[in-house]
mmCIF file of C-alpha atoms in Angstrom:
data_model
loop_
_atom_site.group_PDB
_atom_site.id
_atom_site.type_symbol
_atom_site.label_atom_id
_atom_site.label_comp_id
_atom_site.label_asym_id
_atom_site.label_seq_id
_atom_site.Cartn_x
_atom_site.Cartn_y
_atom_site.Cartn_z
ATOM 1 C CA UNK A 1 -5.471 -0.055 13.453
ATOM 2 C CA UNK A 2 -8.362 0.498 10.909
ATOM 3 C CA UNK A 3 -8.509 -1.409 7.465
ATOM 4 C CA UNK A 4 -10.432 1.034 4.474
ATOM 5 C CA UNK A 5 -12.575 -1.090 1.863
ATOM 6 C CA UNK A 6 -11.420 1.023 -1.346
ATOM 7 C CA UNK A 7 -14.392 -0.881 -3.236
ATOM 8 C CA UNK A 8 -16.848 0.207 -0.990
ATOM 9 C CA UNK A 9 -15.647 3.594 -0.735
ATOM 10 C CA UNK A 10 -15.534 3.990 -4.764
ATOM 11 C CA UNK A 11 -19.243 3.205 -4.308
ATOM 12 C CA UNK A 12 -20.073 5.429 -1.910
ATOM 13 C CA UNK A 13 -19.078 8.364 -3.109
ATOM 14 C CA UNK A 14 -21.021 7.496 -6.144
ATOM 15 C CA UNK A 15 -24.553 6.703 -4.338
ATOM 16 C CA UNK A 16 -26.535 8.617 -1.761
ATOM 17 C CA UNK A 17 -28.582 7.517 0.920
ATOM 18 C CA UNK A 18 -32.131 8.683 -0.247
ATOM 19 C CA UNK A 19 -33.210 16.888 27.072
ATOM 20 C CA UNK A 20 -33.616 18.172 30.032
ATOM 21 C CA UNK A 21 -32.396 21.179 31.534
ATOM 22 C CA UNK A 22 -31.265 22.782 28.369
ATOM 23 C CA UNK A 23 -28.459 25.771 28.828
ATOM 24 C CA UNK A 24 -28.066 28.531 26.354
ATOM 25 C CA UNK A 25 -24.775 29.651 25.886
ATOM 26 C CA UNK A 26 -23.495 32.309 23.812
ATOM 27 C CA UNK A 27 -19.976 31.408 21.954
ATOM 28 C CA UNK A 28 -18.056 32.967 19.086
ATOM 29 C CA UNK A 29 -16.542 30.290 16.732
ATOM 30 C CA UNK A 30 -13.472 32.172 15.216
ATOM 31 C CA UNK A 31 -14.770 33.593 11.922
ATOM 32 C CA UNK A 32 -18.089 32.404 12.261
ATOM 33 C CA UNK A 33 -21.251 34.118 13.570
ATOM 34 C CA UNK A 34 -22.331 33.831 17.179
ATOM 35 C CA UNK A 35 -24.159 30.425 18.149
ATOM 36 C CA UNK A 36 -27.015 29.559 20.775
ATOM 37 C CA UNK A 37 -25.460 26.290 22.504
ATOM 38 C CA UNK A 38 -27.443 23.546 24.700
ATOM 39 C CA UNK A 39 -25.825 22.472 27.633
ATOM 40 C CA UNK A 40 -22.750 23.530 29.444
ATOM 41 C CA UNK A 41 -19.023 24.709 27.703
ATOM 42 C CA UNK A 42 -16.495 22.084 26.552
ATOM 43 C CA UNK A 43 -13.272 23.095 28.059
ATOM 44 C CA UNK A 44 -10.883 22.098 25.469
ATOM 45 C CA UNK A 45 -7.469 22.857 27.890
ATOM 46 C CA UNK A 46 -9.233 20.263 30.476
ATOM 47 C CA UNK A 47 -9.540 17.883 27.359
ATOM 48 C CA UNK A 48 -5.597 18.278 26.241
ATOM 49 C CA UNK A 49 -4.616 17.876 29.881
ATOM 50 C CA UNK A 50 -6.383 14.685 29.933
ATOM 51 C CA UNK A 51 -4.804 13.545 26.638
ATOM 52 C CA UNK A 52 -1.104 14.648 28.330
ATOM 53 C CA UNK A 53 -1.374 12.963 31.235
ATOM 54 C CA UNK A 54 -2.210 9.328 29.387
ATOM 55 C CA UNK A 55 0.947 10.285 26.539
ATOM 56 C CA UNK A 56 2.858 10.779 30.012
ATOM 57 C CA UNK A 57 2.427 7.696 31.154
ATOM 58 C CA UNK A 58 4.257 5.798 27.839
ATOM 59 C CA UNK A 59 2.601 3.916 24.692
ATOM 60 C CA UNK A 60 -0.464 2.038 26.707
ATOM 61 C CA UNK A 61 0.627 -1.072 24.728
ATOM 62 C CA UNK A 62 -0.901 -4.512 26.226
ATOM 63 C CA UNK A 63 0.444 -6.398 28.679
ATOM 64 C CA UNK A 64 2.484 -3.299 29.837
ATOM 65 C CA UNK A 65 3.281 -1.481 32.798
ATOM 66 C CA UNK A 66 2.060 2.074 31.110
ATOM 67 C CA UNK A 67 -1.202 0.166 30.275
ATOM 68 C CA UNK A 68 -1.879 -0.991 33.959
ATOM 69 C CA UNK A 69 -1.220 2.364 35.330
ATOM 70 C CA UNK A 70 -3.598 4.624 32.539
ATOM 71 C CA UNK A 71 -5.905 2.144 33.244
ATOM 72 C CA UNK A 72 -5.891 3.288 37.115
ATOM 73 C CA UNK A 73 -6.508 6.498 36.164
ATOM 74 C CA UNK A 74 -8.761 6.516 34.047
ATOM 75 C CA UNK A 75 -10.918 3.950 36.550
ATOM 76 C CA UNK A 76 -9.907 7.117 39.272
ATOM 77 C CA UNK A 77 -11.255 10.146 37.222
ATOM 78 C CA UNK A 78 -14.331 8.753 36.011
ATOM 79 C CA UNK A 79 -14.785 7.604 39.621
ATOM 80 C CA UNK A 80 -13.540 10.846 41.136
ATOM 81 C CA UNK A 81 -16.867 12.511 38.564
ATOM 82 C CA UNK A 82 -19.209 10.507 40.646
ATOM 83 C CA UNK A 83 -19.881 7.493 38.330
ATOM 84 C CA UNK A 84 -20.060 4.348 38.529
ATOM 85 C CA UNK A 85 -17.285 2.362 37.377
ATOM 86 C CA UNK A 86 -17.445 -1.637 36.141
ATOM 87 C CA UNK A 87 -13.723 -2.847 35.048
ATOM 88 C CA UNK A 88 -14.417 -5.974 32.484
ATOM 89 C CA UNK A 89 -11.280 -8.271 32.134
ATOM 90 C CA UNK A 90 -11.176 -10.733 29.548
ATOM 91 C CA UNK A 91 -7.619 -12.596 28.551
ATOM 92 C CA UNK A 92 -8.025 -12.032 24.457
ATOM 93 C CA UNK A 93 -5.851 -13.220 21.703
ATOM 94 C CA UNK A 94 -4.233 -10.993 19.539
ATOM 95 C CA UNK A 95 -3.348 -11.942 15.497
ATOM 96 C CA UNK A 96 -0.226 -13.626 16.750
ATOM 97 C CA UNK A 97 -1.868 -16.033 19.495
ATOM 98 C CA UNK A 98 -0.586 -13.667 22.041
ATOM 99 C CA UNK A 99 -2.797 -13.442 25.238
ATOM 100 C CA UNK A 100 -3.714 -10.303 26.092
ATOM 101 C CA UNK A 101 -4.851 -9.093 28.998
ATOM 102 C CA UNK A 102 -7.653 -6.552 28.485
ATOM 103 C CA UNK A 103 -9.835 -4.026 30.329
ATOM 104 C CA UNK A 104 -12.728 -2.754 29.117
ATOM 105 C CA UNK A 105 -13.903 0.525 31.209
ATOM 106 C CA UNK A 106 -17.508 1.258 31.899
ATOM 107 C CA UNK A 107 -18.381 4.573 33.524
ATOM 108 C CA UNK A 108 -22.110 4.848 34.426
ATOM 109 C CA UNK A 109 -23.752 7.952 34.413
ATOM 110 C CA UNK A 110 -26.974 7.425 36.253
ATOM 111 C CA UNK A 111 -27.452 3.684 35.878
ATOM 112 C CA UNK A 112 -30.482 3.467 37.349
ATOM 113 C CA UNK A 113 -32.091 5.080 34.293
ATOM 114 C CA UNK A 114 -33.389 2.397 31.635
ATOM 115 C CA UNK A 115 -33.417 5.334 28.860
ATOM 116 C CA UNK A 116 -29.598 5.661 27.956
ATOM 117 C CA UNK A 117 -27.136 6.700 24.959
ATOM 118 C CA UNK A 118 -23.310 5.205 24.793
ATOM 119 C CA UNK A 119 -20.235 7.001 24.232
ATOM 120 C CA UNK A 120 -16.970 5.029 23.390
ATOM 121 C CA UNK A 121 -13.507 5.166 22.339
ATOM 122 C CA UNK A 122 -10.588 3.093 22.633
ATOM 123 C CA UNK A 123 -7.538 3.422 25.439
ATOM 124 C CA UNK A 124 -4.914 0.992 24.280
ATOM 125 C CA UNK A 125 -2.468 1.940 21.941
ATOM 126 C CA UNK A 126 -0.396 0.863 18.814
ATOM 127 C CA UNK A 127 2.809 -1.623 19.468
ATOM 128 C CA UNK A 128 4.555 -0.906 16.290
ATOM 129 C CA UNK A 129 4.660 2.228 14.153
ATOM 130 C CA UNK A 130 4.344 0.158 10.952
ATOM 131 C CA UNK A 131 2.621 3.009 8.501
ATOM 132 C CA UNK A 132 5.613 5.227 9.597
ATOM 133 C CA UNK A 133 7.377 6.729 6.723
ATOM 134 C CA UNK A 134 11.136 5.100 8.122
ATOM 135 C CA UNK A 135 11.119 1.733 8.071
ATOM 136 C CA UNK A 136 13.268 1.766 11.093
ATOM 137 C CA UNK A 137 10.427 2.587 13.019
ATOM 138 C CA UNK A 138 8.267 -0.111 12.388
ATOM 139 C CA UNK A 139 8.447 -2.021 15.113
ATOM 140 C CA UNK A 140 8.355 1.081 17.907
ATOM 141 C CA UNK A 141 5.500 1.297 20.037
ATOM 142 C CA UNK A 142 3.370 4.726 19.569
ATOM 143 C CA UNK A 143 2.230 7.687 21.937
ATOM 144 C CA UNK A 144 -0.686 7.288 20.725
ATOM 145 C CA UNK A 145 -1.933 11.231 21.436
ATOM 146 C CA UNK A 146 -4.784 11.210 19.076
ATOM 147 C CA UNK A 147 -5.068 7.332 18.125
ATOM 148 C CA UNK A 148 -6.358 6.753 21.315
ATOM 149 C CA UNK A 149 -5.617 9.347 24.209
ATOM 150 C CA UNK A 150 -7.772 11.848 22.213
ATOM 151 C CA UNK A 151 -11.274 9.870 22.678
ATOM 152 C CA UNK A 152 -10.909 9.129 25.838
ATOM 153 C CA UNK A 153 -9.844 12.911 26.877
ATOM 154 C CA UNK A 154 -12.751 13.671 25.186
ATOM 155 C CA UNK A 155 -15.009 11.649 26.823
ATOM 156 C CA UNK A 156 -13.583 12.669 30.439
ATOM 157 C CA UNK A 157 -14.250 16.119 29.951
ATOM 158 C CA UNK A 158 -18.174 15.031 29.281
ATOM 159 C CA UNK A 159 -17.855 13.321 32.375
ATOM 160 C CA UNK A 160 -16.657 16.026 34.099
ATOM 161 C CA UNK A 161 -19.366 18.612 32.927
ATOM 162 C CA UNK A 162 -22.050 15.982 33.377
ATOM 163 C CA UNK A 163 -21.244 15.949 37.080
ATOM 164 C CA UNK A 164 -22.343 19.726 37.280
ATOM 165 C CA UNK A 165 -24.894 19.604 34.832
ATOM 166 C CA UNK A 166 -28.194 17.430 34.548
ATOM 167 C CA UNK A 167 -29.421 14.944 31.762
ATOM 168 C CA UNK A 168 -32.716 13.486 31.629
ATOM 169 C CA UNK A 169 -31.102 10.167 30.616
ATOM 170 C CA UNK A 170 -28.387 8.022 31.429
ATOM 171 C CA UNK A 171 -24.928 7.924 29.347
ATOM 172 C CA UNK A 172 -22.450 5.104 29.364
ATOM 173 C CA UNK A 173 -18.865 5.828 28.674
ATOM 174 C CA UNK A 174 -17.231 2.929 27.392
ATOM 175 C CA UNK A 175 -13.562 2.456 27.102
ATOM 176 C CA UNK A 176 -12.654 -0.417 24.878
ATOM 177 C CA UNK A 177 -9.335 -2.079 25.173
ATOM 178 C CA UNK A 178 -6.948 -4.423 22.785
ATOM 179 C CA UNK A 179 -8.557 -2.396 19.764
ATOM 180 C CA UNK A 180 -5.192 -1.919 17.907
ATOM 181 C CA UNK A 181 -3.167 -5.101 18.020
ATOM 182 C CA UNK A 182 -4.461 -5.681 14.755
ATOM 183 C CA UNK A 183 -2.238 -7.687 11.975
ATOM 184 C CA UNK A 184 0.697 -5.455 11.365
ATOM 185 C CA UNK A 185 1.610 -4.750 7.881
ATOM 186 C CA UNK A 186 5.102 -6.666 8.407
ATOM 187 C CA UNK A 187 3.444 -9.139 10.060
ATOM 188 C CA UNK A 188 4.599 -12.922 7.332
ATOM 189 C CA UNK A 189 0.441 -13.691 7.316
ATOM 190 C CA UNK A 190 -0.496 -10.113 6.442
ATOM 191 C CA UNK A 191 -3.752 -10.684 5.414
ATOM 192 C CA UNK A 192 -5.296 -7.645 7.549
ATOM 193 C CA UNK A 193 -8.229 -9.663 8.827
ATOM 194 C CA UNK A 194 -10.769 -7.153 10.490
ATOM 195 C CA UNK A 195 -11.331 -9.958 13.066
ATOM 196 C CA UNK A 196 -7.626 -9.004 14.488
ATOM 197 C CA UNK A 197 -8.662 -5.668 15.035
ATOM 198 C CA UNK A 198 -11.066 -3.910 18.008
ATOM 199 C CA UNK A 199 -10.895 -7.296 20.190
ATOM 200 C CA UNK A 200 -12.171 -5.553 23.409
ATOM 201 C CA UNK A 201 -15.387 -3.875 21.708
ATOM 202 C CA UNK A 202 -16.287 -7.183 19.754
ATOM 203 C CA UNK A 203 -15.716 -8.853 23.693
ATOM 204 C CA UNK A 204 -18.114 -6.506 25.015
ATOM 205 C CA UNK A 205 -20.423 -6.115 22.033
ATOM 206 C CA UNK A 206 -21.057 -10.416 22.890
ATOM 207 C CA UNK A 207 -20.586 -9.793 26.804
ATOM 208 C CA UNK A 208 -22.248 -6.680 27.646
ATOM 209 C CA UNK A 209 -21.313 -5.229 31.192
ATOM 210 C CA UNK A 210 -25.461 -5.959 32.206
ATOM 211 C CA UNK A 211 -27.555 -8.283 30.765
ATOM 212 C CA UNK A 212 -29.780 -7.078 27.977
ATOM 213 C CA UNK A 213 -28.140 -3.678 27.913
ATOM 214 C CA UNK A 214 -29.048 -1.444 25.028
ATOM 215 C CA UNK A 215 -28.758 2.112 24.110
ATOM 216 C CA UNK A 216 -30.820 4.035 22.145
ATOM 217 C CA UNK A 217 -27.605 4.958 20.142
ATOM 218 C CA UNK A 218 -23.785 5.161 19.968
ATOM 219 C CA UNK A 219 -21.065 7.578 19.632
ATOM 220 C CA UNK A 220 -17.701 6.336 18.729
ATOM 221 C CA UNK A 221 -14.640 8.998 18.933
ATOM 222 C CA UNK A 222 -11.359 8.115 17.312
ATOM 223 C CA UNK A 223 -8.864 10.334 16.516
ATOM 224 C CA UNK A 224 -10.256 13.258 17.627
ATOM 225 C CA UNK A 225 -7.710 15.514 18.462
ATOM 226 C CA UNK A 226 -5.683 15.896 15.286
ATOM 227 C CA UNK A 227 -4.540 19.129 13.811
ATOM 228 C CA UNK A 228 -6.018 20.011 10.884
ATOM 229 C CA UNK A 229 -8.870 17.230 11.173
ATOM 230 C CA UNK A 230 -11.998 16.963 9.307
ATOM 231 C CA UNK A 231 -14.814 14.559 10.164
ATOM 232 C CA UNK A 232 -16.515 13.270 7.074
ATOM 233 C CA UNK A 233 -19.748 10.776 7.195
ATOM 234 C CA UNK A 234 -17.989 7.240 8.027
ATOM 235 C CA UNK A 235 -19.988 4.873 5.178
ATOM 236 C CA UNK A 236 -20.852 1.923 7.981
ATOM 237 C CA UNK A 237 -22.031 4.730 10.125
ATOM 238 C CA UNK A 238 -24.432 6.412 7.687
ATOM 239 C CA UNK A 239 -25.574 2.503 6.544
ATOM 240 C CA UNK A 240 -26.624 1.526 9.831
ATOM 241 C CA UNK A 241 -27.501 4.447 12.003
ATOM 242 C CA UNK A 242 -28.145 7.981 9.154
ATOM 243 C CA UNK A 243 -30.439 9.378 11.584
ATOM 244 C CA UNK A 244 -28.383 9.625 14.372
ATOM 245 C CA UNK A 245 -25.101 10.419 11.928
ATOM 246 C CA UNK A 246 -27.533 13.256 10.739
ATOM 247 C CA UNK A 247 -28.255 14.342 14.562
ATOM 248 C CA UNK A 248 -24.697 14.687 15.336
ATOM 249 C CA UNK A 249 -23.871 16.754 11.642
ATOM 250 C CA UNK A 250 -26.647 19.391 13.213
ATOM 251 C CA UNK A 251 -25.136 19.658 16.067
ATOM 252 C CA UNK A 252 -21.976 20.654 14.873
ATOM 253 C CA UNK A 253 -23.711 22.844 12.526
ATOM 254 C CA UNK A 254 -25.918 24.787 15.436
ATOM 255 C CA UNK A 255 -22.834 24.479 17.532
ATOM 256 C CA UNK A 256 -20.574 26.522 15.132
ATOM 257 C CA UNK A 257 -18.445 23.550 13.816
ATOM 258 C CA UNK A 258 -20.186 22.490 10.762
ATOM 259 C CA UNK A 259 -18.032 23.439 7.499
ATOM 260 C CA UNK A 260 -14.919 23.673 9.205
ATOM 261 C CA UNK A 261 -14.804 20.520 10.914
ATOM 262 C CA UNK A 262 -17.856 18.723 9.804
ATOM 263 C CA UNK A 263 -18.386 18.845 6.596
ATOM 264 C CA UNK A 264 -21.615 17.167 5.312
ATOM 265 C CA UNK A 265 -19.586 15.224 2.562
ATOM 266 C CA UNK A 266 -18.907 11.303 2.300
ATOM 267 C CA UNK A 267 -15.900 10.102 3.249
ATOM 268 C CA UNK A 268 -14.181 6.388 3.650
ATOM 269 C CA UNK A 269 -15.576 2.805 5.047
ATOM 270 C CA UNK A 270 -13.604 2.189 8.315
ATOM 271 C CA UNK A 271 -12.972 -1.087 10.540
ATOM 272 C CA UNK A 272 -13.652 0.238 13.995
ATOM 273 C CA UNK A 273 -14.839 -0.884 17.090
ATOM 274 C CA UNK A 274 -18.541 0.524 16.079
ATOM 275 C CA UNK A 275 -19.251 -2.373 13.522
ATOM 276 C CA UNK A 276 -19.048 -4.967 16.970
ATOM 277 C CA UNK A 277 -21.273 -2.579 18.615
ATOM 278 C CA UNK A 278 -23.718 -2.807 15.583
ATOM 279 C CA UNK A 279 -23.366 -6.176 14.599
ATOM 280 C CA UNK A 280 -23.471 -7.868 17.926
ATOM 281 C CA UNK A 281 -25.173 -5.120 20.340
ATOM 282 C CA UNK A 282 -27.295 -4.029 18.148
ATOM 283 C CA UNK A 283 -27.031 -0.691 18.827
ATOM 284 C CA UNK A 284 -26.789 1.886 16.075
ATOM 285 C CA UNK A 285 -23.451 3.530 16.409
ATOM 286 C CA UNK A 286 -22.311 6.454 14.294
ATOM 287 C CA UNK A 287 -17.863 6.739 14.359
ATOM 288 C CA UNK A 288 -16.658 10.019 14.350
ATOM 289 C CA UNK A 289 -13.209 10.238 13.268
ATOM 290 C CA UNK A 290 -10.981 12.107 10.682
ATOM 291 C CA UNK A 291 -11.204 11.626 6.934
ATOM 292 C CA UNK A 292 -7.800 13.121 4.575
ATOM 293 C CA UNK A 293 -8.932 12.902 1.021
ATOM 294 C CA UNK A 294 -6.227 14.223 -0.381
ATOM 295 C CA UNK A 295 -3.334 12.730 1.568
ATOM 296 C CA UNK A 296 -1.268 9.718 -0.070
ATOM 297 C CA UNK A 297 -0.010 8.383 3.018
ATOM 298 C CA UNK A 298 -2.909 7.597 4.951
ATOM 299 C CA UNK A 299 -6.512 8.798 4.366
ATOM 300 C CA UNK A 300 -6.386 9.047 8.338
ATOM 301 C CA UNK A 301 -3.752 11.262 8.423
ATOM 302 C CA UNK A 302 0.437 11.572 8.394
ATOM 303 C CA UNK A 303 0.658 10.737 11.789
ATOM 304 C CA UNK A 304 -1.649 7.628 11.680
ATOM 305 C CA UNK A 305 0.101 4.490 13.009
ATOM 306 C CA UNK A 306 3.564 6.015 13.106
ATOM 307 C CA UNK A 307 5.977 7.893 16.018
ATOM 308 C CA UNK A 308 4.311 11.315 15.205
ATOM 309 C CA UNK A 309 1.051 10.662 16.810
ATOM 310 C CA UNK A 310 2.305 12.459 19.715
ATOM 311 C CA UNK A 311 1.105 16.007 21.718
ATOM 312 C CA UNK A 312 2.725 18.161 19.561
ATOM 313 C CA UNK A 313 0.320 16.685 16.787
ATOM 314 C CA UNK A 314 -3.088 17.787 19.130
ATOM 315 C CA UNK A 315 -4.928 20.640 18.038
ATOM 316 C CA UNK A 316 -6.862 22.006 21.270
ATOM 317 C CA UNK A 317 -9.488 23.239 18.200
ATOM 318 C CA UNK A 318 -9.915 20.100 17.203
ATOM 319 C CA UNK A 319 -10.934 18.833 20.762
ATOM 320 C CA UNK A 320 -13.188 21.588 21.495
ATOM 321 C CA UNK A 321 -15.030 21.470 18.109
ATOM 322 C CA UNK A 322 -15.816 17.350 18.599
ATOM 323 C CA UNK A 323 -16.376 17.755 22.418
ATOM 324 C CA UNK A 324 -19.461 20.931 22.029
ATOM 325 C CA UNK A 325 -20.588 19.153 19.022
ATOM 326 C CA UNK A 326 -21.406 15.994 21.362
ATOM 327 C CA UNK A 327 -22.278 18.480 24.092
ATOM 328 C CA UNK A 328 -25.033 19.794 21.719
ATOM 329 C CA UNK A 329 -25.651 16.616 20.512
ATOM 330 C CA UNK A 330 -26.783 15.127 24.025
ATOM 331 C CA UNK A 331 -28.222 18.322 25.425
ATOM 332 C CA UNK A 332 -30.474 18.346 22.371
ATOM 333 C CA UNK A 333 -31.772 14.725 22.919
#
């Protein structure tokens, strides 16, 4: 789904880079002390039940029937939270020269605000299980619980709080589609071209849903629900947008989550659907998702890309601590 540049992440470990109607809330955070939070309480149970329900449907591979029907509901619960909703089709063409036909998801929250911040993840989900550890399993379709069900559970719950709540600025939730039908490792040409990866955000990124949109920044979220998950500073994100990287670290800091899940350390160079949202949009886009140092099968993770990314493999900790982090971080804009 996501290629790592081992070069580039050799040399960044080695260099450093020299709102309205604020809530307080008052939270415990396990063994941590008490925190003042902006803005309204994740619910982390509303978050896993949105994760379920997409895992429930089947793997959200393209061209399927379990892709059609998640994308109805997510379309129907971002519409059912009062926002607008624009569905972008585009017929793409995946690493093999298959077409595939993909829907990008735009939920508006207040469009008719100019000032506005973008929130994305990706829906679709992995056709073959190729980093799995049996070889059998290569070619089986994943659940895709956190690589891809996580975000977007994420994201509805922020949709759902927003409708009760107030912002001073609008917020686009963007769903990109097609992002992992990139080159599979048993693929004969497995060159593991970033181009074959994140086709729906680099369609968007080059077709926005309104002309001359911009943001003043982005959020991606992948992978956010995995147990025992870490988020360490992505290297494109801190190239390209450290301020707002640095904005989000706070937040999780003030918001209780800052050691335990945020740790303010460097971690790997990622191929994700920010770098079309930087490169082509413009936008400066900071990706949030897990970092293993220490594991040897993936540096995502052991259920990365194999048939244990499924809900038994979601931490409802994990979701809360991403969700109030990005609760704090938008409450605090």
């Amino acid at each position: 789904m996501k290629s790592l540049y081992p070069y580039i992440i050799a040399l960044f470990m080695m260099v450093s880079f020299s709102c309205k109607g604020n809530q307080s809330v008052t939270q415990e955070q396990g063994a941590t002390d008490s925190v003042s939070l902006n803005g309204p309480v994740f619910v982390e149970d509303s978050a896993y039940s949105y994760c379920a329900t997409q895992c429930a449907f089947g793997p959200r591979t393209m061209n399927s029937e379990a892709h059609d029907n998640c994308k109805e509901w997510i379309v129907g619960k971002f519409k059912s939270f009062g926002l607008d909703v624009i569905e972008q089709n585009a017929q793409l063409k995946g690493y093999d020269g298959t077409t595939l036909n993909s829907t990008n998801i735009i939920a508006q929250y207040k469009p008719e605000l100019e000032n506005r911040v973008l929130l994305c993840a990706h829906w679709d989900t992995r056709p073959w299980a190729d980093n799995d550890p049996l070889e059998d399993n290569h070619h089986t379709a994943i659940d895709g619980a956190n690589d891809g069900a996580s975000g977007i559970g994420v994201m509805l719950e922020l949709a759902r709080l927003l409708q009760k709540d107030s912002l001073g600025y609008g917020v686009d939730f963007v769903c990109f589609d097609a992002e992992d039908w990139g080159t599979p490792k048993w693929a004969e040409s497995n060159e593991n071209d970033s181009d074959t990866w994140a086709l729906g955000a680099q369609y968007w990124s080059k077709n926005p849903h309104k002309e001359g949109y911009s943001a003043n920044f982005g959020i991606l979220l992948d992978m956010v629900g995995g147990s025992g998950s870490k988020f360490y500073y992505e290297y494109f994100s801190k190239l390209h947008a450290p301020a707002i990287q640095q904005k989000i670290w706070k937040a999780a800091i003030d918001a209780g989550y800052g050691s335990s899940f945020f740790p303010q350390e460097d971690g790997g160079a990622v191929t994700d659907d920010h770098l079309p949202v930087i490169e082509n949009a413009h936008i400066p886009c900071v990706d949030i998702i897990p970092y293993f140092p220490n594991c040897e099968q993936s540096s995502f993770g052991t259920t990365w890309h194999t048939v244990n990314d499924n809900m038994q493999n979601i931490s409802k900790e994990t979701l809360k601590a991403v969700g109030q982090t990005l609760v704090q971080t938008l409450y605090s804009e």
